[in-house]
Short mmCIF file of C-alpha atoms in Angstrom, two decimals:
data_model
loop_
_atom_site.label_atom_id
_atom_site.label_comp_id
_atom_site.label_asym_id
_atom_site.label_seq_id
_atom_site.Cartn_x
_atom_site.Cartn_y
_atom_site.Cartn_z
CA ALA A 26 -54.84 -111.73 128.22
CA ALA A 27 -56.50 -114.62 125.88
CA ALA A 28 -58.41 -115.54 129.33
CA LEU A 29 -59.59 -112.32 129.80
CA THR A 30 -61.47 -111.58 126.45
CA ARG A 31 -63.48 -114.90 127.63
CA GLU A 32 -64.93 -113.49 130.99
CA GLY A 33 -67.84 -111.91 131.49
CA GLY A 34 -68.65 -108.35 132.88
CA GLU A 35 -67.30 -105.93 131.18
CA ASP A 36 -66.67 -105.41 127.92
CA ALA A 37 -63.76 -107.49 126.28
CA PHE A 38 -62.40 -104.27 125.07
CA ARG A 39 -62.04 -102.51 128.52
CA ARG A 40 -60.80 -105.83 130.28
CA LEU A 41 -57.61 -105.43 128.27
CA PHE A 42 -57.13 -102.42 128.32
CA ARG A 43 -57.27 -102.61 132.95
CA PHE A 44 -55.08 -105.53 132.15
CA TYR A 45 -52.36 -103.38 130.22
CA ARG A 46 -52.90 -100.74 132.23
CA GLN A 47 -51.79 -102.22 135.14
CA ARG A 48 -49.97 -105.47 134.28
CA ASP A 49 -45.49 -105.33 134.77
CA ALA A 50 -43.83 -104.10 132.08
CA SER A 51 -42.05 -107.00 131.98
CA ASP A 52 -45.44 -109.66 130.94
CA LEU A 53 -46.20 -108.00 127.83
CA ARG A 54 -45.64 -111.40 126.02
CA GLY A 55 -49.50 -111.25 123.97
CA VAL A 56 -48.37 -107.42 122.94
CA VAL A 57 -47.70 -107.22 118.45
CA ASP A 58 -44.06 -106.19 117.82
CA PHE A 59 -43.88 -105.12 114.64
CA SER A 60 -39.83 -105.35 114.63
CA VAL A 61 -40.22 -108.77 114.58
CA PRO A 62 -43.12 -109.80 111.61
CA GLY A 63 -45.12 -113.31 111.93
CA GLY A 64 -48.26 -114.46 113.25
CA GLN A 65 -51.12 -112.50 112.28
CA VAL A 66 -48.75 -108.95 110.97
CA PHE A 67 -48.16 -109.49 106.89
CA ARG A 68 -46.33 -107.18 104.18
CA SER A 69 -48.25 -104.60 102.86
CA GLN A 70 -47.52 -102.72 99.48
CA LEU A 71 -47.12 -99.62 98.74
CA SER A 72 -47.40 -96.97 95.98
CA ILE A 73 -43.54 -96.29 95.55
CA SER A 74 -44.09 -94.99 92.11
CA SER A 75 -46.29 -92.15 93.38
CA VAL A 76 -44.12 -89.66 95.86
CA SER A 77 -40.82 -89.09 94.44
CA ASP A 78 -37.14 -89.75 96.40
CA GLN A 79 -37.22 -85.64 96.12
CA ASP A 80 -40.57 -85.23 98.17
CA ALA A 81 -39.80 -88.19 100.64
CA TYR A 82 -36.32 -86.00 101.54
CA ARG A 83 -38.57 -83.28 101.82
CA ALA A 84 -40.51 -84.17 104.14
CA GLY A 85 -37.31 -86.09 106.13
CA LEU A 86 -38.77 -89.40 105.04
CA GLN A 87 -36.59 -92.46 102.90
CA PRO A 88 -37.58 -93.34 99.89
CA VAL A 89 -40.61 -94.65 100.02
CA SER A 90 -38.73 -97.65 98.20
CA GLN A 91 -36.70 -98.60 102.02
CA TRP A 92 -40.11 -98.63 104.11
CA LYS A 93 -41.46 -101.43 105.73
CA ALA A 94 -45.17 -101.71 105.99
CA TYR A 95 -46.96 -104.36 107.62
CA GLY A 96 -50.77 -105.25 108.08
CA LEU A 97 -52.83 -107.53 110.58
CA THR A 98 -55.25 -110.02 109.74
CA GLY A 99 -58.84 -109.36 110.48
CA TYR A 100 -58.11 -105.69 110.24
CA PRO A 101 -57.93 -104.33 106.61
CA GLY A 102 -56.59 -101.07 105.86
CA PHE A 103 -54.58 -100.62 108.22
CA ILE A 104 -51.09 -100.73 107.71
CA PHE A 105 -47.83 -99.60 109.93
CA ILE A 106 -44.99 -98.36 109.12
CA PRO A 107 -41.92 -98.51 111.50
CA ASN A 108 -39.49 -95.26 111.76
CA PRO A 109 -39.44 -94.73 107.98
CA PHE A 110 -37.26 -91.15 108.97
CA LEU A 111 -34.20 -90.37 107.33
CA PRO A 112 -31.37 -89.85 111.16
CA GLY A 113 -32.32 -86.85 112.92
CA CYS A 114 -35.46 -85.15 111.12
CA GLN A 115 -37.56 -86.83 113.85
CA ARG A 116 -36.10 -83.27 116.35
CA HIS A 117 -37.80 -81.08 114.17
CA TRP A 118 -41.39 -82.76 114.59
CA VAL A 119 -40.77 -82.82 117.70
CA LYS A 120 -39.82 -78.96 118.54
CA GLN A 121 -42.78 -78.32 116.15
CA CYS A 122 -44.20 -79.12 118.25
CA LEU A 123 -43.51 -77.58 121.71
CA LYS A 124 -42.29 -75.01 121.10
CA LEU A 125 -43.76 -74.32 117.31
CA TYR A 126 -47.63 -75.59 117.09
CA PRO A 127 -49.27 -75.16 120.72
CA GLN A 128 -48.59 -71.26 119.52
CA LYS A 129 -51.76 -69.19 119.21
CA PRO A 130 -53.62 -68.63 116.96
CA ASN A 131 -53.35 -73.30 117.60
CA VAL A 132 -55.74 -73.71 120.41
CA CYS A 133 -54.63 -76.14 124.02
CA ASN A 134 -55.65 -77.92 127.34
CA LEU A 135 -54.56 -74.96 129.38
CA ASP A 136 -56.44 -72.36 127.60
CA LEU A 137 -59.49 -73.81 129.26
CA HIS A 138 -58.12 -72.45 132.73
CA MET A 139 -55.14 -69.78 132.23
CA ALA A 140 -55.75 -66.15 130.92
CA PRO A 141 -54.93 -65.50 127.40
CA GLU A 142 -51.56 -63.97 127.84
CA LYS A 143 -50.00 -66.95 129.98
CA THR A 144 -50.89 -69.54 127.35
CA ILE A 145 -49.20 -67.51 124.48
CA ASP A 146 -45.25 -69.04 124.71
CA LEU A 147 -45.02 -71.70 126.52
CA TRP A 148 -42.11 -72.70 125.13
CA GLY A 149 -40.77 -69.96 126.39
CA GLN A 150 -42.13 -70.22 129.90
CA SER A 151 -40.49 -73.67 130.30
CA LYS A 152 -36.63 -74.00 128.67
CA GLU A 153 -35.34 -73.63 131.45
CA GLN A 154 -37.15 -74.99 133.99
CA LEU A 155 -36.82 -78.73 131.68
CA ARG A 156 -33.31 -77.78 130.84
CA ARG A 157 -32.93 -77.29 135.13
CA LYS A 158 -35.30 -80.93 135.25
CA GLY A 159 -31.46 -83.20 135.54
CA SER A 160 -30.68 -82.29 138.27
CA SER A 161 -33.85 -82.15 140.13
CA LYS A 162 -36.54 -83.89 140.22
CA ARG A 163 -38.81 -82.38 142.53
CA GLN A 164 -39.42 -79.45 140.99
CA PRO A 165 -42.24 -78.39 139.63
CA ARG A 166 -43.94 -78.84 136.56
CA SER A 167 -43.65 -76.46 133.95
CA LEU A 168 -46.15 -75.61 131.53
CA LEU A 169 -45.17 -77.94 128.57
CA GLU A 170 -45.30 -80.82 131.13
CA LYS A 171 -48.86 -79.93 131.46
CA LEU A 172 -49.55 -79.62 128.09
CA ARG A 173 -52.38 -82.41 127.11
CA TRP A 174 -53.39 -81.78 123.35
CA VAL A 175 -52.96 -78.79 121.22
CA THR A 176 -55.68 -78.57 117.98
CA LEU A 177 -54.67 -77.63 114.46
CA GLY A 178 -56.70 -76.53 111.17
CA TYR A 179 -60.06 -77.51 111.70
CA HIS A 180 -60.58 -77.11 115.84
CA TYR A 181 -62.10 -80.42 117.07
CA ASN A 182 -65.24 -79.32 119.64
CA TRP A 183 -64.53 -81.33 122.59
CA ASP A 184 -67.96 -80.47 123.82
CA THR A 185 -69.87 -81.12 121.28
CA LYS A 186 -67.32 -83.71 119.35
CA LYS A 187 -67.39 -82.10 115.88
CA TYR A 188 -65.75 -79.59 113.67
CA SER A 189 -67.33 -76.09 112.88
CA ALA A 190 -66.36 -73.63 109.57
CA ASN A 191 -66.32 -70.59 112.13
CA HIS A 192 -63.63 -72.60 114.06
CA HIS A 193 -59.90 -72.35 112.20
CA THR A 194 -56.81 -71.82 111.62
CA PRO A 195 -54.12 -72.12 109.53
CA PHE A 196 -52.61 -75.52 109.37
CA PRO A 197 -49.36 -75.85 109.76
CA SER A 198 -47.29 -76.37 106.12
CA ASP A 199 -44.69 -78.67 106.67
CA LEU A 200 -46.69 -81.03 108.91
CA ALA A 201 -49.01 -81.13 105.65
CA PHE A 202 -46.65 -81.83 103.24
CA LEU A 203 -45.39 -84.41 105.29
CA SER A 204 -48.35 -85.89 106.43
CA GLU A 205 -49.90 -86.16 102.05
CA GLN A 206 -46.74 -87.54 101.70
CA VAL A 207 -47.36 -90.44 103.28
CA ALA A 208 -51.25 -90.66 102.92
CA THR A 209 -49.95 -90.87 99.02
CA ALA A 210 -47.80 -93.64 99.49
CA CYS A 211 -50.52 -95.49 100.94
CA GLY A 212 -52.03 -95.03 98.18
CA PHE A 213 -54.18 -92.28 98.67
CA GLN A 214 -53.52 -89.33 96.03
CA GLY A 215 -55.44 -85.82 97.29
CA PHE A 216 -55.46 -86.37 101.31
CA GLN A 217 -55.91 -83.10 102.48
CA ALA A 218 -54.72 -82.97 106.45
CA GLN A 219 -57.14 -80.75 107.35
CA ALA A 220 -57.41 -81.31 111.15
CA GLY A 221 -54.92 -82.01 114.13
CA ILE A 222 -55.42 -83.20 117.16
CA LEU A 223 -51.59 -83.59 119.39
CA ASN A 224 -51.55 -86.43 122.14
CA TYR A 225 -48.99 -85.62 124.85
CA TYR A 226 -48.29 -88.33 127.09
CA HIS A 227 -46.77 -88.65 129.99
CA PHE A 228 -45.68 -92.31 131.82
CA ASP A 229 -48.66 -92.00 134.14
CA SER A 230 -50.58 -91.42 131.19
CA SER A 231 -53.22 -93.25 128.99
CA LEU A 232 -56.04 -92.35 126.39
CA GLY A 233 -59.59 -94.26 126.60
CA ILE A 234 -61.11 -95.97 124.12
CA HIS A 235 -62.85 -94.56 121.40
CA VAL A 236 -63.61 -94.29 117.67
CA ASP A 237 -62.56 -91.44 116.08
CA GLU A 238 -65.87 -90.75 113.62
CA SER A 239 -66.38 -86.63 113.91
CA GLU A 240 -65.08 -86.30 110.03
CA LEU A 241 -68.03 -85.53 108.10
CA ASP A 242 -64.89 -88.03 105.45
CA HIS A 243 -64.70 -91.69 106.62
CA SER A 244 -63.32 -92.75 103.42
CA ARG A 245 -59.66 -90.60 103.84
CA PRO A 246 -57.67 -92.20 106.12
CA LEU A 247 -56.29 -91.32 109.33
CA LEU A 248 -53.02 -91.13 109.90
CA SER A 249 -50.89 -91.62 113.76
CA PHE A 250 -47.00 -90.47 114.28
CA SER A 251 -45.82 -91.67 117.37
CA PHE A 252 -41.77 -89.78 119.08
CA GLY A 253 -40.26 -90.00 122.38
CA GLN A 254 -41.01 -93.13 125.04
CA SER A 255 -43.15 -96.09 123.55
CA SER A 256 -46.84 -97.36 123.80
CA ILE A 257 -49.06 -99.94 123.57
CA PHE A 258 -51.93 -99.05 121.69
CA LEU A 259 -54.88 -101.13 121.47
CA LEU A 260 -56.83 -102.01 118.05
CA GLY A 261 -60.26 -103.69 118.73
CA GLY A 262 -63.72 -104.03 116.08
CA LEU A 263 -66.64 -101.93 115.33
CA LYS A 264 -67.99 -102.70 119.19
CA ARG A 265 -66.70 -102.92 122.16
CA GLU A 266 -67.11 -106.57 123.05
CA GLU A 267 -64.79 -107.44 120.62
CA ALA A 268 -61.85 -108.14 122.50
CA PRO A 269 -58.64 -105.49 120.63
CA THR A 270 -54.94 -106.69 119.92
CA ALA A 271 -51.84 -104.81 121.29
CA MET A 272 -49.28 -104.03 119.78
CA PHE A 273 -45.85 -101.98 120.21
CA MET A 274 -45.94 -97.78 118.80
CA HIS A 275 -41.73 -96.47 118.95
CA SER A 276 -40.43 -93.07 118.29
CA GLY A 277 -40.44 -92.65 114.73
CA ASP A 278 -43.26 -95.58 113.84
CA ILE A 279 -46.49 -94.19 111.62
CA MET A 280 -49.96 -95.87 111.34
CA VAL A 281 -52.78 -95.49 109.24
CA MET A 282 -55.99 -96.32 110.13
CA SER A 283 -58.47 -96.61 106.50
CA GLY A 284 -61.35 -98.48 104.69
CA PHE A 285 -62.89 -100.92 107.39
CA SER A 286 -60.04 -100.26 110.44
CA ARG A 287 -61.04 -96.35 110.02
CA LEU A 288 -63.85 -96.61 112.76
CA LEU A 289 -62.71 -99.28 114.43
CA TYR A 290 -62.38 -98.57 118.48
CA HIS A 291 -59.29 -98.06 119.69
CA ALA A 292 -56.28 -96.91 122.81
CA VAL A 293 -53.33 -96.51 124.10
CA PRO A 294 -53.68 -98.26 128.01
CA ARG A 295 -49.44 -97.43 128.68
CA VAL A 296 -47.13 -95.93 128.14
CA LEU A 297 -43.59 -97.17 128.12
CA PRO A 298 -39.74 -96.45 128.98
CA ASN A 299 -37.82 -96.97 125.58
CA PRO A 300 -37.09 -100.93 125.53
CA GLU A 301 -33.44 -100.13 124.55
CA GLY A 302 -32.82 -99.04 127.96
CA THR A 303 -31.59 -95.70 127.27
CA ALA A 304 -33.17 -92.24 128.28
CA LEU A 305 -33.93 -91.98 124.35
CA PRO A 306 -34.84 -93.93 121.70
CA SER A 307 -31.11 -94.50 119.73
CA CYS A 308 -33.33 -93.02 116.16
CA LEU A 309 -33.49 -89.36 118.11
CA ASP A 310 -29.37 -89.40 119.52
CA GLN A 311 -28.72 -89.14 115.47
CA ALA A 312 -28.35 -85.71 114.20
CA LEU A 313 -29.17 -84.25 111.33
CA SER A 314 -27.32 -83.77 108.48
CA SER A 315 -26.20 -80.55 106.85
CA ASP A 316 -27.25 -81.30 103.27
CA LEU A 317 -30.46 -80.52 103.24
CA PRO A 318 -32.66 -80.66 99.90
CA VAL A 319 -34.04 -77.21 98.04
CA GLY A 320 -37.45 -77.01 99.24
CA SER A 321 -37.41 -79.43 102.66
CA VAL A 322 -39.58 -78.18 105.13
CA ILE A 323 -36.68 -79.79 107.49
CA GLU A 324 -35.06 -77.31 109.71
CA HIS A 325 -32.25 -77.92 111.78
CA SER A 326 -32.52 -77.12 115.58
CA SER A 327 -30.03 -75.57 117.66
CA ASP A 328 -28.25 -77.15 120.29
CA GLU A 329 -30.18 -75.36 122.66
CA ASP A 330 -33.21 -76.15 121.24
CA TRP A 331 -32.73 -80.04 121.31
CA GLN A 332 -31.79 -79.52 124.75
CA VAL A 333 -35.02 -78.83 125.77
CA CYS A 334 -37.65 -81.08 123.89
CA ALA A 335 -34.55 -84.16 125.26
CA GLN A 336 -35.66 -83.45 129.04
CA TYR A 337 -39.08 -83.65 127.90
CA LEU A 338 -39.02 -87.00 125.98
CA GLN A 339 -36.98 -88.52 128.92
CA SER A 340 -40.52 -89.28 130.39
CA SER A 341 -42.66 -88.38 127.44
CA ARG A 342 -44.38 -89.62 124.22
CA ILE A 343 -46.14 -86.80 121.25
CA ASN A 344 -48.89 -88.09 119.16
CA VAL A 345 -49.54 -86.53 116.23
CA THR A 346 -52.94 -87.64 114.27
CA ILE A 347 -54.06 -85.61 111.16
CA ARG A 348 -57.63 -85.97 109.43
CA GLN A 349 -59.13 -84.88 106.88
CA VAL A 350 -62.06 -83.32 107.76
CA LEU A 351 -64.04 -82.73 104.67
CA ALA A 352 -64.21 -84.20 101.15
CA GLU A 353 -63.59 -82.44 98.22
CA GLY A 354 -66.47 -80.07 97.72
CA GLN A 355 -68.14 -81.33 100.57
CA LYS A 356 -69.14 -77.98 103.63
CA PHE A 357 -70.64 -77.96 107.15
CA PRO A 358 -73.87 -77.99 107.32
CA GLU A 359 -75.90 -75.42 109.06
CA GLU A 360 -75.38 -75.54 113.44
CA SER A 361 -76.87 -73.36 115.82
CA GLY A 362 -75.80 -73.05 119.44
CA THR A 363 -72.06 -73.97 119.58
CA ASN A 364 -69.75 -72.51 121.39
CA GLY A 365 -67.20 -72.99 118.62
CA LYS A 366 -64.18 -73.27 121.39
CA GLY A 367 -63.32 -76.30 121.02
CA GLN A 368 -61.83 -76.95 124.19
CA ALA A 369 -62.38 -80.32 126.37
CA PRO A 370 -64.12 -80.45 129.35
CA PHE A 371 -61.28 -81.82 131.43
CA GLU A 372 -57.09 -80.89 131.03
CA ASP A 373 -56.93 -85.21 131.67
CA SER A 374 -58.97 -85.96 129.05
CA HIS A 375 -57.33 -86.73 125.02
CA HIS A 376 -60.89 -87.36 124.53
CA GLN A 377 -64.47 -85.98 126.42
CA ASP A 378 -65.82 -89.63 125.80
CA CYS A 379 -63.21 -92.15 127.20
CA SER A 380 -62.32 -89.72 130.10
CA ARG A 381 -64.04 -92.70 132.60
CA ALA A 382 -61.33 -94.60 130.79
CA LYS A 383 -58.44 -92.56 132.09
CA ARG A 384 -56.01 -94.27 135.15
CA HIS A 385 -53.46 -91.89 135.69
CA LYS A 386 -52.59 -89.13 137.88
CA PRO A 387 -54.77 -86.27 138.32
CA ASN A 388 -52.95 -83.20 138.02
#
């Protein structure tokens, strides 16, 4: 991997993207693992007193005093928090991402080429098919398995690469509360969750090289939550000529990109099977406690619902990125000629500008 960064031709980021996309899973020695800090990894300080234990519990998180947070040398503003969720609480977010958040009026990739009545209840149309998956791997893919992205709040327009005031739906209150607690713990008081992009990956998926710069306020952080199978994440520089750092992201991990790191190139070249060797990470096997605090945004999942989610996650990963689009008091500039649909031109593209970097099999 180091030798690739010194070669001519393609930019350094693209070369390493291709390297990690194509290499055998056993050769990942250059990937940073935050479970074994060292080298360029160092401990980061959190604002422990800014989030009460009660609010952390309500969001399904451990007390902030028990979190571990790390930074990377050369990436000021980057914070990595290995799974701070309470036992069983990841299940709530997985269920929301599969059952609730894809519902209308939110927007998903399937809206691009299916009649509106066909995408109203993706969960209801897919759950029985997913339950039967265990016995028949050759079964046609369900609609949930064809899901590639969902947008929340201010809906990202994949054609114009912009948000607009006229394409907005209510942001989920539980996800907003979770995001606000994480942002506050990282020193960003008053963070407002205004837009979300949910990406749904499978073992043949990747996310191309891009920068998240469409938000009008870049002073606020970008929050990223991962659930399910693991992945390799590449974090580069302000130019694609700069070689990126590769790191693992596992289920429950949270990543915060702020300050200098807010506008860096990044990508996901590869989704990896759970490194524990089991179908699902052990953190997803844990059941939710029967005692939930007053005002908790976490809900118990039925055994039937979790069976569907677990079957889906055996070959999939869900990533949730939350953004504050506008600074307080800021408004969108007047625009003309936009369609406001917020839909991507390709089902398989998570970002139009990086669709050429996709290397997974077509649907």
